[in-house]
């Protein structure tokens, strides 16, 4: 930890869900593991009138729930000394002068500004930050969704690059920092068995699920505006799909991902199912007549030789029966046998599951062998595996851009979404009961 230049991180949205659940616990983990500079300063910006002490108490309970490392009183007290609550209305440009004065007293040399707010606020914050002079060369982390549509994302990107410099913009998609998402490429690339069978000759279909038990919680305002399509599909799910489908595993990953996003075939209305959980309209800050989808299932095709006619089925939903993020590869069946299945489990279990055929032990028939590697069942692996946000924050301090999304990828996914959005106008949003798997299964899409 010593020897590092003084780090500061400013979080716009310091009282938001993302800060409480992910960013502050991640910073705590990094702090306890001595991965931040000794004199790191965390400036949490929020509108609410909290004293330093009151804010400390609030984040303490979130960190106790979400931190990966043991939370001792001593570590907590020490960490809280580095966290400063800065009350400000960031939509009021006159208030940036006070922030500037505050920075003058801090003098960090490795600075991050994290925009943990809805994309509609990015513009006002960048306008305000243009007037701030005492924060040297900040690296700006932007949360997804980046913009609200293609046109707006392009405009926003231009403004941000002009204001902070292209090299200082870090667009985060925290799914790219998840351990098992990073493992997808290794599993395919490093195993001849899979490497040679990763195409339409051997694969029947690919299923990507991202199911959550939680609802919209305190984020009704943001969520009702974007829905599952922009909250999850446009970014996390398309990122995973493009990694699974890479054409050349030895090529430059982001360039290969881009080719896949550009090769996504325009879809038919029948290939999309939208759902909304019962009671969603009664959630805080959700419109009483809201038609926003909290569930999406889609069938996509990648138009290239490798993936000819292979459906990629994706689905995501809130208030589902379980939390489960996984990629399921279903191979083609050999005549007379069941098909092999490979599952890359991303969350909450991190691991790999393989199901294939063997001779029935002691008999003549055929049985299924099920082999499972659970990575986070192993305490040592679990303790040594940083959470996605830890990795991303550290990577940003170290200016390692490999962990972040390129603008070209975001642009390509918005371009694809343009067509999807047109189709959505003809798709009815179906209601589904809380605690189920949504209004349709993958089979309904086939
Ligand atoms: C965020 C979405 O990007 O990802 C949330 O905005 C969602 O709606 C969250 O709950 C899921 O992330 P994770 O890491 O808990 O799978």
Short mmCIF file of C-alpha atoms and ligand atoms in Angstrom, two decimals:
data_model
loop_
_atom_site.label_atom_id
_atom_site.label_comp_id
_atom_site.label_asym_id
_atom_site.label_seq_id
_atom_site.Cartn_x
_atom_site.Cartn_y
_atom_site.Cartn_z
CA UNK A 1 0.00 0.00 0.00
CA UNK A 2 2.75 2.49 0.80
CA UNK A 3 4.61 3.83 -2.22
CA UNK A 4 1.40 4.46 -4.11
CA UNK A 5 0.60 8.03 -5.00
CA UNK A 6 -2.29 9.52 -3.11
CA UNK A 7 -5.56 8.19 -4.47
CA UNK A 8 -8.92 9.91 -4.31
CA UNK A 9 -12.26 8.68 -5.49
CA UNK A 10 -15.30 10.91 -5.73
CA UNK A 11 -18.64 9.18 -6.05
CA UNK A 12 -21.56 11.12 -7.51
CA UNK A 13 -24.52 9.17 -6.17
CA UNK A 14 -22.95 8.48 -2.78
CA UNK A 15 -26.34 7.72 -1.21
CA UNK A 16 -27.52 5.50 -4.04
CA UNK A 17 -28.04 1.78 -4.17
CA UNK A 18 -24.92 1.16 -6.24
CA UNK A 19 -22.68 2.94 -3.74
CA UNK A 20 -24.19 1.17 -0.76
CA UNK A 21 -24.31 -2.33 -2.21
CA UNK A 22 -21.29 -2.45 -4.44
CA UNK A 23 -18.87 0.48 -4.45
CA UNK A 24 -18.35 1.12 -0.75
CA UNK A 25 -18.11 -2.60 0.15
CA UNK A 26 -15.63 -3.01 -2.73
CA UNK A 27 -13.56 -0.06 -1.51
CA UNK A 28 -13.66 -1.50 2.00
CA UNK A 29 -12.37 -4.87 0.74
CA UNK A 30 -9.57 -3.14 -1.16
CA UNK A 31 -8.71 -1.00 1.85
CA UNK A 32 -8.54 -3.97 4.24
CA UNK A 33 -6.40 -5.89 1.75
CA UNK A 34 -4.09 -2.88 1.57
CA UNK A 35 -4.60 -2.36 -2.12
CA UNK A 36 -5.33 1.34 -1.88
CA UNK A 37 -2.88 4.09 -0.98
CA UNK A 38 -2.53 4.67 2.77
CA UNK A 39 -3.95 8.15 2.48
CA UNK A 40 -6.78 7.34 0.06
CA UNK A 41 -9.73 9.74 0.26
CA UNK A 42 -13.26 8.71 -0.65
CA UNK A 43 -15.62 11.61 -1.28
CA UNK A 44 -19.26 10.52 -1.37
CA UNK A 45 -21.50 13.18 -2.86
CA UNK A 46 -25.20 13.24 -2.00
CA UNK A 47 -28.06 15.68 -1.78
CA UNK A 48 -29.30 14.53 1.60
CA UNK A 49 -28.52 16.41 4.75
CA UNK A 50 -26.34 13.82 6.54
CA UNK A 51 -23.67 14.57 9.07
CA UNK A 52 -20.37 12.77 8.61
CA UNK A 53 -21.27 10.54 11.53
CA UNK A 54 -24.75 9.70 10.27
CA UNK A 55 -23.40 8.80 6.83
CA UNK A 56 -20.71 6.65 8.46
CA UNK A 57 -23.36 4.72 10.38
CA UNK A 58 -25.43 4.10 7.26
CA UNK A 59 -22.58 2.78 5.19
CA UNK A 60 -21.27 0.70 8.06
CA UNK A 61 -24.37 -1.49 8.02
CA UNK A 62 -24.26 -1.87 4.21
CA UNK A 63 -20.59 -2.80 4.34
CA UNK A 64 -21.26 -5.33 7.08
CA UNK A 65 -23.83 -6.99 4.83
CA UNK A 66 -21.95 -6.85 1.53
CA UNK A 67 -18.21 -6.87 2.24
CA UNK A 68 -16.32 -9.98 1.18
CA UNK A 69 -13.71 -9.68 3.92
CA UNK A 70 -14.18 -9.88 7.67
CA UNK A 71 -15.42 -6.56 9.07
CA UNK A 72 -13.76 -5.84 12.39
CA UNK A 73 -14.58 -2.71 14.45
CA UNK A 74 -11.01 -1.60 14.11
CA UNK A 75 -10.91 -1.86 10.30
CA UNK A 76 -14.28 -0.18 10.04
CA UNK A 77 -13.23 2.76 12.22
CA UNK A 78 -10.03 3.15 10.24
CA UNK A 79 -11.85 2.93 6.87
CA UNK A 80 -14.46 5.50 7.89
CA UNK A 81 -11.70 8.03 8.54
CA UNK A 82 -11.07 7.99 4.79
CA UNK A 83 -14.71 8.49 3.78
CA UNK A 84 -16.08 12.02 3.54
CA UNK A 85 -19.69 12.85 2.92
CA UNK A 86 -20.01 15.96 0.76
CA UNK A 87 -23.50 17.39 0.62
CA UNK A 88 -24.32 18.98 -2.70
CA UNK A 89 -27.00 19.20 -5.34
CA UNK A 90 -24.98 18.23 -8.38
CA UNK A 91 -27.62 19.59 -10.75
CA UNK A 92 -26.90 23.09 -9.39
CA UNK A 93 -23.82 24.34 -11.26
CA UNK A 94 -23.09 27.04 -8.68
CA UNK A 95 -22.26 24.37 -6.10
CA UNK A 96 -19.22 23.04 -7.96
CA UNK A 97 -17.12 25.93 -6.66
CA UNK A 98 -17.43 24.52 -3.14
CA UNK A 99 -16.38 21.11 -4.39
CA UNK A 100 -13.41 22.73 -6.07
CA UNK A 101 -12.35 24.36 -2.78
CA UNK A 102 -12.69 21.00 -1.09
CA UNK A 103 -10.38 19.38 -3.63
CA UNK A 104 -7.82 22.13 -3.07
CA UNK A 105 -7.30 20.78 0.44
CA UNK A 106 -6.99 17.16 -0.67
CA UNK A 107 -4.29 17.20 -3.32
CA UNK A 108 -4.68 13.71 -4.66
CA UNK A 109 -2.57 12.78 -7.64
CA UNK A 110 -4.37 9.63 -8.76
CA UNK A 111 -7.98 10.66 -9.01
CA UNK A 112 -11.17 8.90 -9.97
CA UNK A 113 -14.58 10.47 -10.40
CA UNK A 114 -17.29 7.83 -10.43
CA UNK A 115 -20.67 8.75 -11.91
CA UNK A 116 -22.92 6.30 -10.05
CA UNK A 117 -26.02 8.13 -11.24
CA UNK A 118 -28.58 7.74 -14.01
CA UNK A 119 -27.22 8.63 -17.49
CA UNK A 120 -29.55 11.63 -17.68
CA UNK A 121 -27.27 13.33 -15.10
CA UNK A 122 -23.96 12.71 -16.91
CA UNK A 123 -24.24 15.92 -18.91
CA UNK A 124 -24.88 18.27 -16.01
CA UNK A 125 -22.06 16.70 -13.99
CA UNK A 126 -19.56 17.02 -16.81
CA UNK A 127 -20.59 20.68 -17.27
CA UNK A 128 -20.06 21.29 -13.56
CA UNK A 129 -16.76 19.39 -13.46
CA UNK A 130 -15.40 21.58 -16.29
CA UNK A 131 -15.26 24.40 -13.72
CA UNK A 132 -13.36 22.35 -11.14
CA UNK A 133 -9.64 23.13 -11.27
CA UNK A 134 -8.18 21.45 -8.20
CA UNK A 135 -8.64 17.85 -9.15
CA UNK A 136 -5.75 16.87 -11.31
CA UNK A 137 -6.42 14.72 -14.39
CA UNK A 138 -9.43 12.79 -13.11
CA UNK A 139 -10.28 9.43 -14.61
CA UNK A 140 -14.03 9.31 -15.12
CA UNK A 141 -15.92 6.07 -14.57
CA UNK A 142 -19.34 5.93 -16.14
CA UNK A 143 -21.96 3.42 -15.15
CA UNK A 144 -24.15 1.67 -17.64
CA UNK A 145 -26.48 2.17 -19.39
CA UNK A 146 -24.26 4.60 -21.27
CA UNK A 147 -26.89 6.96 -22.65
CA UNK A 148 -30.51 6.07 -23.24
CA UNK A 149 -30.39 5.39 -26.97
CA UNK A 150 -27.93 5.52 -29.84
CA UNK A 151 -28.27 9.19 -30.63
CA UNK A 152 -28.05 10.33 -27.04
CA UNK A 153 -25.12 8.00 -26.31
CA UNK A 154 -23.18 9.43 -29.28
CA UNK A 155 -23.77 12.99 -28.14
CA UNK A 156 -22.86 12.18 -24.58
CA UNK A 157 -19.72 10.41 -25.65
CA UNK A 158 -18.63 13.42 -27.68
CA UNK A 159 -19.22 15.80 -24.76
CA UNK A 160 -17.40 13.59 -22.28
CA UNK A 161 -14.41 13.02 -24.53
CA UNK A 162 -14.15 16.75 -25.22
CA UNK A 163 -14.39 17.59 -21.54
CA UNK A 164 -12.14 14.95 -19.96
CA UNK A 165 -10.12 13.55 -22.88
CA UNK A 166 -10.78 10.20 -24.53
CA UNK A 167 -8.00 8.49 -22.58
CA UNK A 168 -9.60 9.43 -19.25
CA UNK A 169 -13.02 7.90 -19.84
CA UNK A 170 -13.68 4.46 -18.34
CA UNK A 171 -17.03 2.91 -19.25
CA UNK A 172 -17.86 0.21 -16.78
CA UNK A 173 -19.83 -2.96 -17.29
CA UNK A 174 -19.18 -4.78 -14.05
CA UNK A 175 -20.13 -8.12 -15.59
CA UNK A 176 -16.79 -7.97 -17.39
CA UNK A 177 -15.12 -8.08 -13.99
CA UNK A 178 -16.95 -11.19 -12.81
CA UNK A 179 -14.66 -14.11 -12.25
CA UNK A 180 -16.57 -16.62 -14.36
CA UNK A 181 -17.29 -14.19 -17.18
CA UNK A 182 -13.53 -13.80 -17.47
CA UNK A 183 -13.23 -17.55 -17.39
CA UNK A 184 -15.43 -18.15 -20.47
CA UNK A 185 -12.60 -17.41 -22.84
CA UNK A 186 -10.06 -19.55 -20.99
CA UNK A 187 -12.42 -22.51 -20.82
CA UNK A 188 -12.91 -22.40 -24.58
CA UNK A 189 -9.42 -21.34 -25.60
CA UNK A 190 -7.44 -23.67 -23.37
CA UNK A 191 -9.31 -26.91 -23.99
CA UNK A 192 -9.02 -28.57 -27.37
CA UNK A 193 -12.13 -30.54 -26.58
CA UNK A 194 -14.23 -27.37 -26.41
CA UNK A 195 -12.22 -25.25 -28.80
CA UNK A 196 -12.94 -27.69 -31.61
CA UNK A 197 -16.59 -28.05 -30.75
CA UNK A 198 -17.51 -24.38 -30.42
CA UNK A 199 -19.59 -23.87 -33.53
CA UNK A 200 -22.81 -24.76 -35.33
CA UNK A 201 -21.53 -28.22 -36.22
CA UNK A 202 -21.45 -29.22 -32.55
CA UNK A 203 -23.64 -26.76 -30.67
CA UNK A 204 -27.42 -26.94 -30.78
CA UNK A 205 -28.10 -23.76 -28.85
CA UNK A 206 -26.75 -21.41 -26.21
CA UNK A 207 -28.80 -20.18 -23.24
CA UNK A 208 -27.76 -17.19 -21.19
CA UNK A 209 -29.76 -16.44 -18.03
CA UNK A 210 -29.48 -13.67 -15.57
CA UNK A 211 -32.22 -14.11 -12.99
CA UNK A 212 -32.54 -12.08 -9.82
CA UNK A 213 -34.67 -12.55 -6.73
CA UNK A 214 -34.67 -8.86 -5.87
CA UNK A 215 -37.12 -6.37 -7.34
CA UNK A 216 -36.39 -2.74 -8.16
CA UNK A 217 -35.85 -1.91 -4.48
CA UNK A 218 -35.19 1.80 -4.05
CA UNK A 219 -34.42 2.40 -7.73
CA UNK A 220 -37.97 2.77 -9.05
CA UNK A 221 -37.29 6.19 -10.48
CA UNK A 222 -34.37 5.05 -12.62
CA UNK A 223 -35.66 1.60 -13.43
CA UNK A 224 -39.13 2.62 -14.54
CA UNK A 225 -37.47 4.82 -17.11
CA UNK A 226 -35.14 2.20 -18.58
CA UNK A 227 -36.61 -1.28 -17.95
CA UNK A 228 -34.83 -4.62 -18.15
CA UNK A 229 -33.96 -4.19 -21.81
CA UNK A 230 -31.71 -1.17 -21.20
CA UNK A 231 -30.75 -2.08 -17.65
CA UNK A 232 -29.50 -5.59 -18.42
CA UNK A 233 -29.84 -6.70 -22.05
CA UNK A 234 -28.22 -3.80 -23.91
CA UNK A 235 -25.10 -4.14 -21.78
CA UNK A 236 -24.50 -7.16 -19.49
CA UNK A 237 -26.25 -9.79 -21.58
CA UNK A 238 -24.94 -8.62 -24.95
CA UNK A 239 -21.45 -8.46 -23.47
CA UNK A 240 -21.67 -12.06 -22.28
CA UNK A 241 -23.15 -13.20 -25.58
CA UNK A 242 -20.41 -11.53 -27.58
CA UNK A 243 -17.72 -13.19 -25.44
CA UNK A 244 -19.30 -16.64 -25.76
CA UNK A 245 -19.62 -16.22 -29.53
CA UNK A 246 -16.13 -14.78 -30.30
CA UNK A 247 -14.92 -15.79 -33.73
CA UNK A 248 -11.17 -15.88 -33.14
CA UNK A 249 -10.22 -16.73 -29.56
CA UNK A 250 -6.62 -15.78 -30.25
CA UNK A 251 -7.56 -12.36 -31.61
CA UNK A 252 -7.99 -9.04 -29.81
CA UNK A 253 -11.00 -9.75 -27.60
CA UNK A 254 -12.76 -6.39 -27.90
CA UNK A 255 -12.36 -6.36 -31.69
CA UNK A 256 -13.76 -9.87 -31.87
CA UNK A 257 -16.67 -8.93 -29.60
CA UNK A 258 -17.42 -5.98 -31.86
CA UNK A 259 -17.62 -8.26 -34.90
CA UNK A 260 -20.21 -10.39 -33.09
CA UNK A 261 -22.35 -7.43 -32.05
CA UNK A 262 -22.25 -6.18 -35.62
CA UNK A 263 -23.28 -9.62 -36.88
CA UNK A 264 -26.43 -9.89 -34.75
CA UNK A 265 -29.36 -10.56 -37.01
CA UNK A 266 -32.43 -8.33 -36.91
CA UNK A 267 -35.08 -10.16 -34.96
CA UNK A 268 -38.77 -10.95 -35.37
CA UNK A 269 -41.40 -9.82 -32.92
CA UNK A 270 -42.07 -13.47 -32.04
CA UNK A 271 -38.55 -13.76 -30.67
CA UNK A 272 -39.13 -11.36 -27.78
CA UNK A 273 -41.15 -11.88 -24.61
CA UNK A 274 -41.59 -9.10 -22.08
CA UNK A 275 -42.94 -9.41 -18.56
CA UNK A 276 -43.65 -7.31 -15.50
CA UNK A 277 -43.86 -8.78 -12.01
CA UNK A 278 -47.13 -8.48 -10.08
CA UNK A 279 -47.00 -5.54 -7.73
CA UNK A 280 -44.35 -3.67 -9.73
CA UNK A 281 -46.70 -0.73 -10.26
CA UNK A 282 -47.03 -0.33 -6.50
CA UNK A 283 -43.26 -0.01 -6.03
CA UNK A 284 -41.96 3.32 -4.80
CA UNK A 285 -41.47 5.91 -7.60
CA UNK A 286 -42.95 3.64 -10.28
CA UNK A 287 -45.81 4.99 -12.41
CA UNK A 288 -49.16 3.48 -11.42
CA UNK A 289 -49.87 2.61 -15.06
CA UNK A 290 -46.28 1.65 -15.89
CA UNK A 291 -45.71 -0.65 -18.84
CA UNK A 292 -42.00 -1.08 -18.09
CA UNK A 293 -40.67 -4.62 -18.47
CA UNK A 294 -38.92 -6.32 -15.55
CA UNK A 295 -38.42 -9.51 -17.57
CA UNK A 296 -37.05 -10.03 -21.07
CA UNK A 297 -36.49 -13.24 -22.99
CA UNK A 298 -35.14 -13.14 -26.53
CA UNK A 299 -33.93 -15.43 -29.29
CA UNK A 300 -31.00 -14.03 -31.23
CA UNK A 301 -28.88 -15.25 -34.12
CA UNK A 302 -25.34 -14.34 -35.04
CA UNK A 303 -25.07 -14.12 -38.80
CA UNK A 304 -21.78 -15.79 -39.60
CA UNK A 305 -20.57 -19.23 -40.68
CA UNK A 306 -19.63 -20.36 -37.16
CA UNK A 307 -23.07 -19.76 -35.69
CA UNK A 308 -25.28 -20.52 -38.66
CA UNK A 309 -28.81 -21.30 -37.35
CA UNK A 310 -27.70 -21.60 -33.71
CA UNK A 311 -30.19 -19.80 -31.46
CA UNK A 312 -28.79 -17.73 -28.61
CA UNK A 313 -31.54 -17.58 -26.04
CA UNK A 314 -31.17 -14.90 -23.41
CA UNK A 315 -33.37 -13.95 -20.47
CA UNK A 316 -33.24 -11.71 -17.48
CA UNK A 317 -35.78 -10.85 -14.84
CA UNK A 318 -36.41 -9.44 -11.40
CA UNK A 319 -38.40 -11.13 -8.61
CA UNK A 320 -37.67 -14.54 -10.05
CA UNK A 321 -37.73 -17.82 -8.14
CA UNK A 322 -33.96 -17.77 -7.70
CA UNK A 323 -30.77 -15.86 -8.26
CA UNK A 324 -28.95 -17.49 -11.15
CA UNK A 325 -26.56 -16.20 -13.74
CA UNK A 326 -25.24 -18.82 -16.09
CA UNK A 327 -24.31 -19.72 -19.64
CA UNK A 328 -25.60 -23.11 -20.76
CA UNK A 329 -24.16 -24.66 -23.90
CA UNK A 330 -26.28 -27.47 -25.28
CA UNK A 331 -24.40 -29.65 -27.74
CA UNK A 332 -25.92 -31.59 -30.57
CA UNK A 333 -26.91 -35.12 -29.63
CA UNK A 334 -25.19 -38.14 -31.18
CA UNK A 335 -27.85 -40.49 -32.60
CA UNK A 336 -29.31 -42.59 -29.82
CA UNK A 337 -27.74 -40.59 -27.01
CA UNK A 338 -28.67 -37.56 -24.97
CA UNK A 339 -26.88 -34.30 -25.73
CA UNK A 340 -23.90 -33.13 -23.70
CA UNK A 341 -24.39 -30.00 -21.64
CA UNK A 342 -21.80 -27.54 -20.38
CA UNK A 343 -22.84 -24.89 -17.87
CA UNK A 344 -20.65 -21.97 -16.91
CA UNK A 345 -22.05 -20.80 -13.58
CA UNK A 346 -21.42 -17.15 -12.98
CA UNK A 347 -23.44 -16.39 -9.85
CA UNK A 348 -24.19 -17.14 -7.01
CA UNK A 349 -22.32 -20.41 -7.60
CA UNK A 350 -19.14 -19.82 -9.55
CA UNK A 351 -18.11 -22.94 -11.38
CA UNK A 352 -18.47 -25.34 -14.27
CA UNK A 353 -20.86 -28.20 -14.72
CA UNK A 354 -20.60 -30.87 -17.40
CA UNK A 355 -23.13 -33.54 -18.20
CA UNK A 356 -22.28 -36.33 -20.66
CA UNK A 357 -22.84 -39.99 -21.48
CA UNK A 358 -21.10 -43.02 -19.97
CA UNK A 359 -21.77 -46.72 -19.89
CA UNK A 360 -23.98 -47.50 -16.91
CA UNK A 361 -21.58 -48.69 -14.23
CA UNK A 362 -21.85 -52.49 -14.01
CA UNK A 363 -24.53 -52.59 -16.71
CA UNK A 364 -24.85 -52.30 -20.47
CA UNK A 365 -27.02 -49.24 -20.78
CA UNK A 366 -26.07 -45.60 -20.97
CA UNK A 367 -26.11 -43.24 -17.98
CA UNK A 368 -25.45 -39.58 -17.51
CA UNK A 369 -22.27 -38.51 -15.74
CA UNK A 370 -22.46 -35.14 -14.03
CA UNK A 371 -19.25 -33.43 -13.15
CA UNK A 372 -19.09 -30.22 -11.22
CA UNK A 373 -16.32 -27.83 -10.30
CA UNK A 374 -17.44 -25.25 -7.76
CA UNK A 375 -14.90 -22.49 -7.48
CA UNK A 376 -16.46 -20.40 -4.75
CA UNK A 377 -17.18 -23.45 -2.56
CA UNK A 378 -13.46 -23.41 -1.89
CA UNK A 379 -12.75 -20.94 0.93
CA UNK A 380 -9.26 -20.09 -0.29
CA UNK A 381 -10.45 -19.34 -3.82
CA UNK A 382 -13.35 -17.35 -2.43
CA UNK A 383 -11.16 -15.23 -0.18
CA UNK A 384 -8.69 -14.65 -2.98
CA UNK A 385 -11.20 -13.77 -5.65
CA UNK A 386 -11.99 -10.07 -5.72
CA UNK A 387 -15.49 -8.91 -6.48
CA UNK A 388 -16.06 -7.40 -9.93
CA UNK A 389 -16.15 -3.84 -8.61
CA UNK A 390 -12.90 -4.30 -6.67
CA UNK A 391 -11.15 -5.36 -9.84
CA UNK A 392 -12.60 -2.53 -11.87
CA UNK A 393 -11.75 0.18 -9.34
CA UNK A 394 -8.21 -1.06 -8.99
CA UNK A 395 -7.85 -1.36 -12.75
CA UNK A 396 -8.98 2.25 -13.13
CA UNK A 397 -6.47 3.52 -10.56
CA UNK A 398 -3.83 1.57 -12.50
CA UNK A 399 -5.12 2.88 -15.84
CA UNK A 400 -5.63 -0.62 -17.14
CA UNK A 401 -8.30 -0.13 -19.79
CA UNK A 402 -8.59 -3.81 -20.66
CA UNK A 403 -11.30 -4.24 -18.04
CA UNK A 404 -13.52 -1.52 -19.47
CA UNK A 405 -15.85 -1.35 -22.45
CA UNK A 406 -14.79 0.47 -25.61
CA UNK A 407 -17.09 3.09 -27.05
CA UNK A 408 -17.33 1.10 -30.31
CA UNK A 409 -18.90 -1.84 -28.45
CA UNK A 410 -21.44 0.38 -26.75
CA UNK A 411 -22.27 2.04 -30.04
CA UNK A 412 -22.74 -1.34 -31.74
CA UNK A 413 -25.07 -2.58 -29.02
CA UNK A 414 -27.18 0.61 -29.17
CA UNK A 415 -27.33 0.24 -32.92
CA UNK A 416 -28.69 -3.25 -32.51
CA UNK A 417 -31.16 -2.00 -29.89
CA UNK A 418 -32.58 0.51 -32.38
CA UNK A 419 -34.11 -2.36 -34.29
CA UNK A 420 -35.19 -4.16 -31.11
CA UNK A 421 -36.94 -1.04 -29.84
CA UNK A 422 -38.97 -0.76 -33.03
CA UNK A 423 -40.14 -4.34 -32.52
CA UNK A 424 -40.99 -3.73 -28.87
CA UNK A 425 -43.87 -1.48 -29.81
CA UNK A 426 -45.73 -4.61 -30.92
CA UNK A 427 -44.87 -6.74 -27.90
CA UNK A 428 -47.36 -6.98 -25.06
CA UNK A 429 -45.91 -6.87 -21.53
CA UNK A 430 -47.20 -9.96 -19.70
CA UNK A 431 -47.67 -10.02 -15.94
CA UNK A 432 -45.97 -12.77 -13.93
CA UNK A 433 -46.26 -13.73 -10.26
CA UNK A 434 -43.38 -12.90 -7.94
CA UNK A 435 -41.11 -15.87 -7.22
CA UNK A 436 -41.61 -17.59 -10.57
CA UNK A 437 -39.40 -17.78 -13.65
CA UNK A 438 -41.33 -15.22 -15.63
CA UNK A 439 -44.05 -15.48 -18.26
CA UNK A 440 -42.18 -17.88 -20.55
CA UNK A 441 -39.42 -20.46 -20.60
CA UNK A 442 -36.65 -20.82 -23.13
CA UNK A 443 -38.61 -23.62 -24.78
CA UNK A 444 -41.39 -21.19 -25.64
CA UNK A 445 -38.94 -19.26 -27.76
CA UNK A 446 -37.74 -22.21 -29.81
C1 LIG B 1 -26.93 -3.69 -12.52
C2 LIG B 1 -28.38 -3.44 -12.79
O1 LIG B 1 -26.15 -3.26 -13.59
O2 LIG B 1 -26.71 -5.06 -12.31
C3 LIG B 1 -29.23 -3.97 -11.65
O3 LIG B 1 -28.60 -2.06 -12.94
C4 LIG B 1 -28.91 -5.42 -11.36
O4 LIG B 1 -30.61 -3.84 -11.94
C5 LIG B 1 -27.41 -5.59 -11.19
O5 LIG B 1 -29.57 -5.78 -10.17
C6 LIG B 1 -27.03 -7.04 -11.06
O6 LIG B 1 -25.67 -7.11 -10.78
P1 LIG B 1 -25.07 -8.34 -10.00
O7 LIG B 1 -23.60 -8.08 -9.93
O8 LIG B 1 -25.70 -8.34 -8.64
O9 LIG B 1 -25.41 -9.52 -10.82
#
